[in-house]
mmCIF file of C-alpha atoms in Angstrom:
data_model
loop_
_atom_site.group_PDB
_atom_site.id
_atom_site.type_symbol
_atom_site.label_atom_id
_atom_site.label_comp_id
_atom_site.label_asym_id
_atom_site.label_seq_id
_atom_site.Cartn_x
_atom_site.Cartn_y
_atom_site.Cartn_z
ATOM 1 C CA MET A 161 123.867 21.711 -61.508
ATOM 2 C CA LEU A 162 126.267 18.751 -61.092
ATOM 3 C CA ARG A 163 128.843 20.396 -63.365
ATOM 4 C CA ARG A 164 128.707 23.640 -61.304
ATOM 5 C CA ARG A 165 129.091 21.680 -58.067
ATOM 6 C CA VAL A 166 132.108 19.771 -59.480
ATOM 7 C CA ASP A 167 133.728 23.031 -60.640
ATOM 8 C CA ASN A 168 133.302 24.568 -57.172
ATOM 9 C CA LEU A 169 134.768 21.472 -55.515
ATOM 10 C CA ARG A 170 137.761 21.565 -57.864
ATOM 11 C CA LYS A 171 138.504 25.207 -57.049
ATOM 12 C CA ALA A 172 138.294 24.623 -53.306
ATOM 13 C CA PHE A 173 140.353 21.437 -53.514
ATOM 14 C CA ILE A 174 143.146 22.951 -55.599
ATOM 15 C CA ALA A 175 143.259 26.049 -53.402
ATOM 16 C CA SER A 176 143.979 23.831 -50.403
ATOM 17 C CA GLY A 177 147.224 22.661 -52.056
ATOM 18 C CA PRO A 178 148.774 19.168 -52.210
ATOM 19 C CA LYS A 179 148.975 17.502 -48.822
ATOM 20 C CA THR A 180 152.456 16.032 -49.128
ATOM 21 C CA THR A 181 155.008 15.466 -46.424
ATOM 22 C CA GLN A 182 158.371 15.395 -48.144
ATOM 23 C CA ALA A 183 157.948 17.665 -51.170
ATOM 24 C CA SER A 184 157.349 20.701 -48.968
ATOM 25 C CA SER A 185 160.837 20.392 -47.509
ATOM 26 C CA ARG A 186 162.577 20.461 -50.885
ATOM 27 C CA THR A 187 163.567 23.325 -53.164
ATOM 28 C CA LEU A 188 161.146 23.990 -56.015
ATOM 29 C CA CYS A 189 162.344 25.357 -59.358
ATOM 30 C CA VAL A 190 159.590 26.217 -61.845
ATOM 31 C CA GLY A 191 157.417 23.528 -60.308
ATOM 32 C CA ARG A 192 160.230 20.975 -60.221
ATOM 33 C CA ILE A 193 161.900 19.057 -57.456
ATOM 34 C CA THR A 194 165.252 17.595 -58.488
ATOM 35 C CA GLU A 195 166.729 14.549 -56.836
ATOM 36 C CA ASP A 196 169.617 12.226 -57.645
ATOM 37 C CA LEU A 197 169.162 8.458 -57.462
ATOM 38 C CA SER A 198 172.055 7.725 -59.815
ATOM 39 C CA SER A 199 174.014 6.062 -57.026
ATOM 40 C CA ASP A 200 171.640 3.091 -57.254
ATOM 41 C CA GLN A 201 173.632 1.392 -60.017
ATOM 42 C CA TRP A 202 171.231 -1.456 -60.648
ATOM 43 C CA LEU A 203 172.502 -4.119 -63.073
ATOM 44 C CA VAL A 204 176.013 -2.716 -62.846
ATOM 45 C CA THR A 205 176.697 -3.287 -59.150
ATOM 46 C CA PRO A 206 177.831 -6.705 -57.876
ATOM 47 C CA LYS A 207 175.238 -9.465 -57.819
ATOM 48 C CA LYS A 208 175.119 -9.412 -54.007
ATOM 49 C CA CYS A 209 173.970 -5.779 -54.025
ATOM 50 C CA ARG A 210 171.346 -6.389 -56.671
ATOM 51 C CA MET A 211 169.828 -9.225 -54.689
ATOM 52 C CA ARG A 212 169.704 -7.107 -51.526
ATOM 53 C CA ALA A 213 167.176 -4.710 -53.048
ATOM 54 C CA ALA A 214 164.808 -7.535 -53.885
ATOM 55 C CA LYS A 215 165.053 -9.335 -50.550
ATOM 56 C CA GLU A 216 164.671 -6.406 -48.190
ATOM 57 C CA LYS A 217 161.219 -5.897 -46.716
ATOM 58 C CA PRO A 218 159.832 -2.383 -46.401
ATOM 59 C CA GLU A 219 160.124 -0.949 -42.911
ATOM 60 C CA PHE A 220 156.974 1.113 -42.963
ATOM 61 C CA LYS A 221 153.256 0.879 -42.359
ATOM 62 C CA TRP A 222 150.897 1.706 -45.176
ATOM 63 C CA ARG A 223 148.102 4.095 -44.437
ATOM 64 C CA LYS A 224 144.645 2.640 -44.902
ATOM 65 C CA SER A 225 143.261 2.874 -48.437
ATOM 66 C CA TYR A 226 140.207 4.992 -49.085
ATOM 67 C CA VAL A 227 137.031 2.937 -49.289
ATOM 68 C CA ILE A 228 135.497 3.350 -52.729
ATOM 69 C CA THR A 229 131.934 2.731 -53.776
ATOM 70 C CA LYS A 230 131.104 -0.640 -55.262
ATOM 71 C CA TYR A 231 131.243 -0.294 -59.005
ATOM 72 C CA GLU A 232 127.592 -1.363 -59.383
ATOM 73 C CA ASN A 233 126.645 2.077 -58.027
ATOM 74 C CA TRP A 234 128.317 4.020 -60.808
ATOM 75 C CA PHE A 235 129.360 1.577 -63.540
ATOM 76 C CA ASN A 236 126.944 0.759 -66.385
ATOM 77 C CA ASP A 237 128.190 -2.516 -67.832
ATOM 78 C CA SER A 238 125.343 -2.645 -70.375
ATOM 79 C CA ALA A 239 126.295 0.673 -72.009
ATOM 80 C CA VAL A 240 128.681 -1.080 -74.411
ATOM 81 C CA THR A 241 127.265 -4.134 -76.156
ATOM 82 C CA ASP A 242 129.989 -5.071 -78.652
ATOM 83 C CA GLN A 243 132.812 -5.493 -76.122
ATOM 84 C CA GLN A 244 133.343 -7.202 -72.765
ATOM 85 C CA THR A 245 132.673 -4.771 -69.931
ATOM 86 C CA LYS A 246 133.195 -7.016 -66.886
ATOM 87 C CA THR A 247 135.778 -9.697 -66.109
ATOM 88 C CA SER A 248 135.032 -13.199 -64.879
ATOM 89 C CA TRP A 249 136.066 -12.071 -61.372
ATOM 90 C CA GLY A 250 133.743 -9.053 -61.466
ATOM 91 C CA ALA A 251 136.154 -6.198 -62.231
ATOM 92 C CA PRO A 252 134.866 -3.407 -64.497
ATOM 93 C CA ILE A 253 136.464 -2.808 -67.902
ATOM 94 C CA MET A 254 136.385 0.908 -68.594
ATOM 95 C CA TRP A 255 134.882 2.026 -71.916
ATOM 96 C CA GLU A 256 133.394 5.336 -72.966
ATOM 97 C CA GLY A 257 129.746 5.407 -71.874
ATOM 98 C CA THR A 258 130.103 3.034 -68.935
ATOM 99 C CA PHE A 259 130.544 5.866 -66.404
ATOM 100 C CA ASP A 260 129.496 9.450 -65.733
ATOM 101 C CA PRO A 261 132.703 11.559 -65.771
ATOM 102 C CA LEU A 262 131.207 14.355 -63.673
ATOM 103 C CA GLU A 263 130.035 11.923 -60.987
ATOM 104 C CA ARG A 264 133.464 10.248 -60.873
ATOM 105 C CA ASP A 265 135.250 13.588 -60.602
ATOM 106 C CA GLU A 266 132.963 14.754 -57.789
ATOM 107 C CA PHE A 267 133.418 11.517 -55.868
ATOM 108 C CA TYR A 268 137.226 11.670 -55.865
ATOM 109 C CA ILE A 269 137.459 15.437 -55.376
ATOM 110 C CA GLN A 270 135.387 15.046 -52.215
ATOM 111 C CA LYS A 271 137.817 12.339 -51.066
ATOM 112 C CA LYS A 272 140.684 14.822 -51.598
ATOM 113 C CA VAL A 273 142.818 12.204 -53.290
ATOM 114 C CA VAL A 274 146.272 12.998 -54.687
ATOM 115 C CA ILE A 275 147.380 11.190 -57.845
ATOM 116 C CA GLY A 276 150.997 10.298 -58.593
ATOM 117 C CA LEU A 277 152.341 9.794 -62.114
ATOM 118 C CA THR A 278 155.700 8.193 -62.859
ATOM 119 C CA VAL A 279 157.363 8.378 -66.254
ATOM 120 C CA PHE A 280 160.798 7.092 -67.205
ATOM 121 C CA ALA A 281 162.879 8.697 -70.020
ATOM 122 C CA ILE A 282 166.450 7.655 -70.802
ATOM 123 C CA GLY A 283 168.817 8.832 -73.542
ATOM 124 C CA ARG A 284 167.141 9.986 -76.729
ATOM 125 C CA TYR A 285 163.705 9.251 -75.331
ATOM 126 C CA ILE A 286 164.025 12.506 -73.346
ATOM 127 C CA ASP A 287 164.395 14.706 -76.429
ATOM 128 C CA ARG A 288 161.954 12.765 -78.573
ATOM 129 C CA TYR A 289 159.027 12.185 -76.217
ATOM 130 C CA LEU A 290 159.197 13.674 -72.727
ATOM 131 C CA LYS A 291 157.958 17.220 -73.319
ATOM 132 C CA ASP A 292 155.040 16.100 -75.501
ATOM 133 C CA PHE A 293 154.063 13.529 -72.880
ATOM 134 C CA LEU A 294 154.099 16.041 -70.012
ATOM 135 C CA VAL A 295 152.318 18.806 -71.914
ATOM 136 C CA SER A 296 149.562 16.400 -72.942
ATOM 137 C CA ALA A 297 149.286 15.103 -69.350
ATOM 138 C CA GLU A 298 148.700 18.657 -68.135
ATOM 139 C CA GLN A 299 145.884 18.931 -70.665
ATOM 140 C CA HIS A 300 144.139 15.590 -70.092
ATOM 141 C CA PHE A 301 145.384 13.562 -67.082
ATOM 142 C CA MET A 302 143.219 13.736 -63.942
ATOM 143 C CA LYS A 303 142.030 17.279 -64.604
ATOM 144 C CA GLY A 304 140.695 18.962 -61.481
ATOM 145 C CA LEU A 305 142.600 16.636 -59.133
ATOM 146 C CA GLN A 306 145.916 17.167 -57.387
ATOM 147 C CA VAL A 307 148.750 15.470 -59.294
ATOM 148 C CA VAL A 308 152.401 14.875 -58.442
ATOM 149 C CA TYR A 309 154.676 13.983 -61.389
ATOM 150 C CA TYR A 310 157.761 11.832 -60.805
ATOM 151 C CA VAL A 311 159.920 12.244 -63.920
ATOM 152 C CA MET A 312 162.886 9.862 -63.948
ATOM 153 C CA VAL A 313 165.701 10.758 -66.357
ATOM 154 C CA ASP A 314 169.402 10.045 -66.757
ATOM 155 C CA ASN A 315 170.152 13.676 -67.682
ATOM 156 C CA VAL A 316 168.377 16.220 -65.487
ATOM 157 C CA SER A 317 169.534 19.150 -67.619
ATOM 158 C CA LYS A 318 167.455 17.884 -70.536
ATOM 159 C CA ALA A 319 164.201 17.620 -68.587
ATOM 160 C CA PRO A 320 161.721 20.248 -69.803
ATOM 161 C CA GLU A 321 160.762 23.033 -67.419
ATOM 162 C CA LEU A 322 157.004 23.447 -67.544
ATOM 163 C CA GLN A 323 154.696 25.762 -65.670
ATOM 164 C CA MET A 324 152.439 23.429 -63.708
ATOM 165 C CA SER A 325 148.736 24.070 -63.282
ATOM 166 C CA PRO A 326 147.535 24.877 -59.719
ATOM 167 C CA GLY A 327 147.587 21.814 -57.499
ATOM 168 C CA ARG A 328 150.170 20.001 -59.663
ATOM 169 C CA THR A 329 153.884 19.514 -58.973
ATOM 170 C CA MET A 330 156.733 17.981 -60.979
ATOM 171 C CA ASN A 331 159.670 16.117 -59.423
ATOM 172 C CA VAL A 332 162.696 15.474 -61.656
ATOM 173 C CA ILE A 333 164.706 12.487 -60.444
ATOM 174 C CA LYS A 334 168.070 11.389 -61.822
ATOM 175 C CA VAL A 335 168.469 7.644 -62.424
ATOM 176 C CA PRO A 336 171.347 5.533 -63.770
ATOM 177 C CA LYS A 337 172.073 5.327 -67.475
ATOM 178 C CA GLN A 338 171.944 1.840 -69.004
ATOM 179 C CA SER A 339 173.448 0.679 -72.297
ATOM 180 C CA ARG A 340 170.861 -1.980 -73.213
ATOM 181 C CA TRP A 341 167.219 -0.990 -73.752
ATOM 182 C CA GLN A 342 166.163 -4.303 -72.212
ATOM 183 C CA ASP A 343 167.943 -3.302 -68.993
ATOM 184 C CA ILE A 344 166.284 0.124 -69.135
ATOM 185 C CA SER A 345 162.811 -1.391 -69.268
ATOM 186 C CA MET A 346 163.618 -3.776 -66.435
ATOM 187 C CA MET A 347 165.423 -1.188 -64.291
ATOM 188 C CA ARG A 348 162.232 0.874 -64.284
ATOM 189 C CA MET A 349 160.636 -1.647 -61.923
ATOM 190 C CA GLN A 350 163.353 -1.175 -59.306
ATOM 191 C CA GLN A 351 163.370 2.604 -59.580
ATOM 192 C CA ILE A 352 159.589 2.811 -59.135
ATOM 193 C CA ASN A 353 159.774 0.339 -56.250
ATOM 194 C CA ASP A 354 162.481 2.308 -54.459
ATOM 195 C CA LEU A 355 160.739 5.626 -55.072
ATOM 196 C CA ILE A 356 157.457 4.339 -53.615
ATOM 197 C CA GLN A 357 159.209 3.204 -50.460
ATOM 198 C CA ASP A 358 161.311 6.352 -50.027
ATOM 199 C CA LYS A 359 158.920 9.066 -51.164
ATOM 200 C CA ILE A 360 155.717 8.358 -53.087
ATOM 201 C CA ARG A 361 153.889 6.521 -50.298
ATOM 202 C CA PHE A 362 154.002 9.701 -48.201
ATOM 203 C CA GLU A 363 152.626 11.927 -50.931
ATOM 204 C CA VAL A 364 149.868 10.297 -52.982
ATOM 205 C CA THR A 365 146.710 8.222 -52.660
ATOM 206 C CA TYR A 366 146.921 6.544 -56.083
ATOM 207 C CA LEU A 367 149.800 6.051 -58.494
ATOM 208 C CA PHE A 368 149.952 5.539 -62.267
ATOM 209 C CA CYS A 369 153.075 4.448 -64.143
ATOM 210 C CA PHE A 370 153.458 5.284 -67.841
ATOM 211 C CA ASP A 371 155.845 4.709 -70.732
ATOM 212 C CA VAL A 372 157.024 8.023 -72.156
ATOM 213 C CA ASP A 373 156.511 7.260 -75.872
ATOM 214 C CA GLN A 374 152.795 8.068 -75.887
ATOM 215 C CA VAL A 375 150.605 11.158 -75.537
ATOM 216 C CA PHE A 376 147.269 11.910 -73.921
ATOM 217 C CA VAL A 377 144.686 13.042 -76.467
ATOM 218 C CA GLY A 378 141.475 12.837 -74.426
ATOM 219 C CA ARG A 379 140.152 12.568 -70.897
ATOM 220 C CA PHE A 380 142.150 10.173 -68.678
ATOM 221 C CA GLY A 381 140.294 10.841 -65.481
ATOM 222 C CA ALA A 382 139.152 9.699 -62.074
ATOM 223 C CA GLU A 383 137.151 6.814 -63.571
ATOM 224 C CA ALA A 384 140.498 5.008 -63.987
ATOM 225 C CA LEU A 385 141.278 5.000 -60.262
ATOM 226 C CA ALA A 386 141.168 1.762 -58.258
ATOM 227 C CA ASP A 387 143.301 -0.235 -55.829
ATOM 228 C CA SER A 388 144.903 -2.143 -58.728
ATOM 229 C CA VAL A 389 144.617 -1.123 -62.400
ATOM 230 C CA ALA A 390 145.747 -3.007 -65.506
ATOM 231 C CA GLN A 391 145.760 -1.903 -69.148
ATOM 232 C CA ILE A 392 144.465 -4.268 -71.863
ATOM 233 C CA HIS A 393 146.986 -4.300 -74.723
ATOM 234 C CA SER A 394 145.405 -2.874 -77.871
ATOM 235 C CA ALA A 395 147.213 -5.370 -80.120
ATOM 236 C CA PHE A 396 145.360 -8.238 -78.416
ATOM 237 C CA LEU A 397 141.906 -6.711 -78.101
ATOM 238 C CA THR A 398 140.290 -9.296 -80.389
ATOM 239 C CA ALA A 399 142.933 -12.033 -80.040
ATOM 240 C CA SER A 400 142.307 -15.435 -78.527
ATOM 241 C CA ARG A 401 144.319 -16.629 -75.528
ATOM 242 C CA ASN A 402 146.577 -18.873 -77.607
ATOM 243 C CA GLN A 403 147.713 -15.759 -79.501
ATOM 244 C CA PHE A 404 148.852 -13.907 -76.376
ATOM 245 C CA THR A 405 152.646 -13.498 -76.313
ATOM 246 C CA TYR A 406 153.157 -14.664 -72.743
ATOM 247 C CA GLU A 407 156.512 -16.057 -71.620
ATOM 248 C CA ARG A 408 156.401 -19.771 -72.504
ATOM 249 C CA ASN A 409 159.724 -20.916 -71.028
ATOM 250 C CA PRO A 410 158.728 -22.990 -67.969
ATOM 251 C CA ASN A 411 162.062 -22.137 -66.327
ATOM 252 C CA SER A 412 161.211 -18.436 -66.280
ATOM 253 C CA ALA A 413 159.529 -16.746 -63.326
ATOM 254 C CA ALA A 414 157.230 -15.077 -65.883
ATOM 255 C CA TYR A 415 156.033 -18.392 -67.348
ATOM 256 C CA ILE A 416 152.338 -18.728 -68.151
ATOM 257 C CA ALA A 417 151.064 -22.083 -69.363
ATOM 258 C CA PRO A 418 149.147 -22.320 -72.674
ATOM 259 C CA ASP A 419 145.872 -23.029 -70.868
ATOM 260 C CA GLU A 420 146.260 -20.046 -68.499
ATOM 261 C CA GLY A 421 145.645 -16.339 -68.861
ATOM 262 C CA ASP A 422 142.780 -13.856 -68.782
ATOM 263 C CA PHE A 423 143.928 -10.881 -70.877
ATOM 264 C CA TYR A 424 147.213 -9.682 -72.315
ATOM 265 C CA TYR A 425 148.217 -6.586 -70.355
ATOM 266 C CA HIS A 426 150.362 -3.685 -71.550
ATOM 267 C CA ALA A 427 153.197 -2.526 -69.283
ATOM 268 C CA ALA A 428 152.935 0.975 -70.792
ATOM 269 C CA VAL A 429 150.187 1.761 -68.242
ATOM 270 C CA PHE A 430 149.532 0.330 -64.788
ATOM 271 C CA GLY A 431 148.476 1.757 -61.471
ATOM 272 C CA GLY A 432 146.704 1.490 -58.146
ATOM 273 C CA THR A 433 147.401 2.388 -54.547
ATOM 274 C CA PRO A 434 151.098 2.880 -53.707
ATOM 275 C CA TYR A 435 150.962 -0.316 -51.629
ATOM 276 C CA LEU A 436 149.742 -2.503 -54.486
ATOM 277 C CA VAL A 437 151.973 -0.877 -57.115
ATOM 278 C CA PHE A 438 154.853 -1.517 -54.712
ATOM 279 C CA ASN A 439 153.847 -5.194 -54.532
ATOM 280 C CA LEU A 440 153.621 -5.405 -58.339
ATOM 281 C CA THR A 441 157.023 -3.842 -58.982
ATOM 282 C CA ARG A 442 158.647 -5.864 -56.212
ATOM 283 C CA SER A 443 157.233 -9.107 -57.618
ATOM 284 C CA CYS A 444 158.377 -8.244 -61.143
ATOM 285 C CA LEU A 445 161.835 -7.285 -59.889
ATOM 286 C CA ASP A 446 162.171 -10.541 -57.954
ATOM 287 C CA GLY A 447 161.199 -12.488 -61.076
ATOM 288 C CA ILE A 448 163.668 -10.585 -63.252
ATOM 289 C CA ILE A 449 166.520 -11.250 -60.816
ATOM 290 C CA ARG A 450 165.672 -14.954 -60.558
ATOM 291 C CA ASP A 451 165.630 -15.201 -64.334
ATOM 292 C CA LYS A 452 168.950 -13.388 -64.697
ATOM 293 C CA SER A 453 170.554 -15.794 -62.225
ATOM 294 C CA LYS A 454 169.558 -18.577 -64.670
ATOM 295 C CA GLY A 455 170.641 -16.691 -67.791
ATOM 296 C CA ILE A 456 166.996 -16.167 -68.839
ATOM 297 C CA GLU A 457 165.428 -13.012 -70.253
ATOM 298 C CA ALA A 458 161.654 -13.091 -70.631
ATOM 299 C CA ILE A 459 160.323 -12.516 -74.137
ATOM 300 C CA TRP A 460 158.804 -9.105 -73.381
ATOM 301 C CA HIS A 461 160.993 -8.323 -70.369
ATOM 302 C CA ASP A 462 159.153 -6.440 -67.584
ATOM 303 C CA GLU A 463 155.839 -6.793 -69.428
ATOM 304 C CA SER A 464 156.103 -10.580 -69.285
ATOM 305 C CA HIS A 465 156.562 -10.437 -65.509
ATOM 306 C CA LEU A 466 153.697 -7.943 -65.198
ATOM 307 C CA ASN A 467 151.380 -10.372 -67.001
ATOM 308 C CA ARG A 468 152.422 -13.155 -64.631
ATOM 309 C CA TYR A 469 151.697 -10.903 -61.651
ATOM 310 C CA PHE A 470 148.216 -9.943 -62.840
ATOM 311 C CA LEU A 471 147.386 -13.587 -63.520
ATOM 312 C CA ASP A 472 148.119 -14.355 -59.852
ATOM 313 C CA HIS A 473 146.751 -11.079 -58.440
ATOM 314 C CA LYS A 474 143.639 -10.074 -60.370
ATOM 315 C CA PRO A 475 143.375 -6.315 -60.963
ATOM 316 C CA ALA A 476 140.415 -4.462 -59.460
ATOM 317 C CA LYS A 477 139.858 -2.470 -62.650
ATOM 318 C CA LEU A 478 140.846 -2.900 -66.300
ATOM 319 C CA LEU A 479 141.313 -0.086 -68.797
ATOM 320 C CA SER A 480 140.089 -0.745 -72.320
ATOM 321 C CA PRO A 481 142.440 0.064 -75.227
ATOM 322 C CA GLU A 482 140.840 3.529 -75.335
ATOM 323 C CA TYR A 483 143.363 4.370 -72.610
ATOM 324 C CA CYS A 484 146.403 3.245 -74.645
ATOM 325 C CA TRP A 485 145.701 2.993 -78.372
ATOM 326 C CA ASP A 486 148.082 2.243 -81.239
ATOM 327 C CA ARG A 487 146.784 4.910 -83.676
ATOM 328 C CA LYS A 488 145.104 2.467 -86.087
ATOM 329 C CA PRO A 489 141.411 2.998 -86.961
ATOM 330 C CA SER A 490 139.072 0.517 -85.291
ATOM 331 C CA LYS A 491 135.314 0.167 -85.094
ATOM 332 C CA TYR A 492 135.663 -0.810 -81.438
ATOM 333 C CA ILE A 493 137.374 2.412 -80.346
ATOM 334 C CA ARG A 494 134.946 5.311 -80.129
ATOM 335 C CA TYR A 495 137.052 7.577 -77.944
ATOM 336 C CA VAL A 496 140.864 7.636 -77.813
ATOM 337 C CA ARG A 497 142.338 8.866 -74.538
ATOM 338 C CA MET A 498 146.008 8.077 -75.108
ATOM 339 C CA LYS A 499 147.848 6.988 -78.222
ATOM 340 C CA TRP A 500 151.251 5.609 -79.056
ATOM 341 C CA MET A 501 153.780 7.867 -80.732
ATOM 342 C CA PRO A 502 155.728 6.869 -83.871
ATOM 343 C CA LYS A 503 158.903 4.987 -82.998
ATOM 344 C CA ASP A 504 162.288 4.568 -84.645
ATOM 345 C CA TYR A 505 163.783 1.949 -82.374
ATOM 346 C CA LYS A 506 167.107 1.774 -84.233
ATOM 347 C CA LYS A 507 167.851 5.437 -83.505
ATOM 348 C CA LEU A 508 166.169 5.676 -80.114
ATOM 349 C CA ARG A 509 167.780 2.609 -78.564
ATOM 350 C CA ASP A 510 171.289 3.551 -79.639
ATOM 351 C CA ASN A 511 171.958 5.397 -76.390
#
């Protein structure tokens, strides 16, 4: 009965179409909206211009977030007994069995939420990973909900043209090309930040940001939605805090002291409301710029700054490594939802 009711809600919801404000005024081409942000030459413009982007305050008012049910009403933290299912500050850690997928789908379909997905592909990453990522997202990411893809590339002509499912739209956005992969990973924070302010905040209720070198292989659904979402890094699932590879240079804005830290978070996946993702990316960008002014580059670049942010601003929900797994067998992982793809960094990073 619940499954039939969810299916009916999905059909009615998708038939209503995405409630966006800016996308409707643009030209669609096989489900794509193409824009050009390549004029924002971050890290190649003068220092004064780079600092301007970080100091400016957004001139808009955020719409009020949807009120979600307290997780005690739907989250079963005793369903998994061999792993931590709740943080010290009370946030749920999502594992298979801790939620009812049909109930979660019904709840968010009734709220008529729209989910944004950003993915960033530069140079050879476009050819190697982008199509597989997008095809797998169509199969597994937020099925039954309205989704808007924001695909950021440095060569629009190489972006795959896919036929989107009903209720799903793809935007292809041109971004600057960078010569160093470290600058590419850091530039992503500014591009996401700018895109939220200029476009995304008008179009979606929740936003997820992904690395492109991974594929969805199982359900990545509405259970992952929250105001602020962090991904536990699979490499540190069983590690102790002193093994976390935080930035240890006290002069860096990303510095975390040896006696600090809750989890080690993976920058390959993060999300939340547009407002809180905006705050995260703005904070990381500010930290990166402060470090660069001192000649410092954090050990894991944007990921180091992301870990500093989540230490200071606790996420409302954590995703277990099921949601971003490294392909290795593990007794702790019963259901893989996304997995890393094989990497040849020497070839890929020679842009």
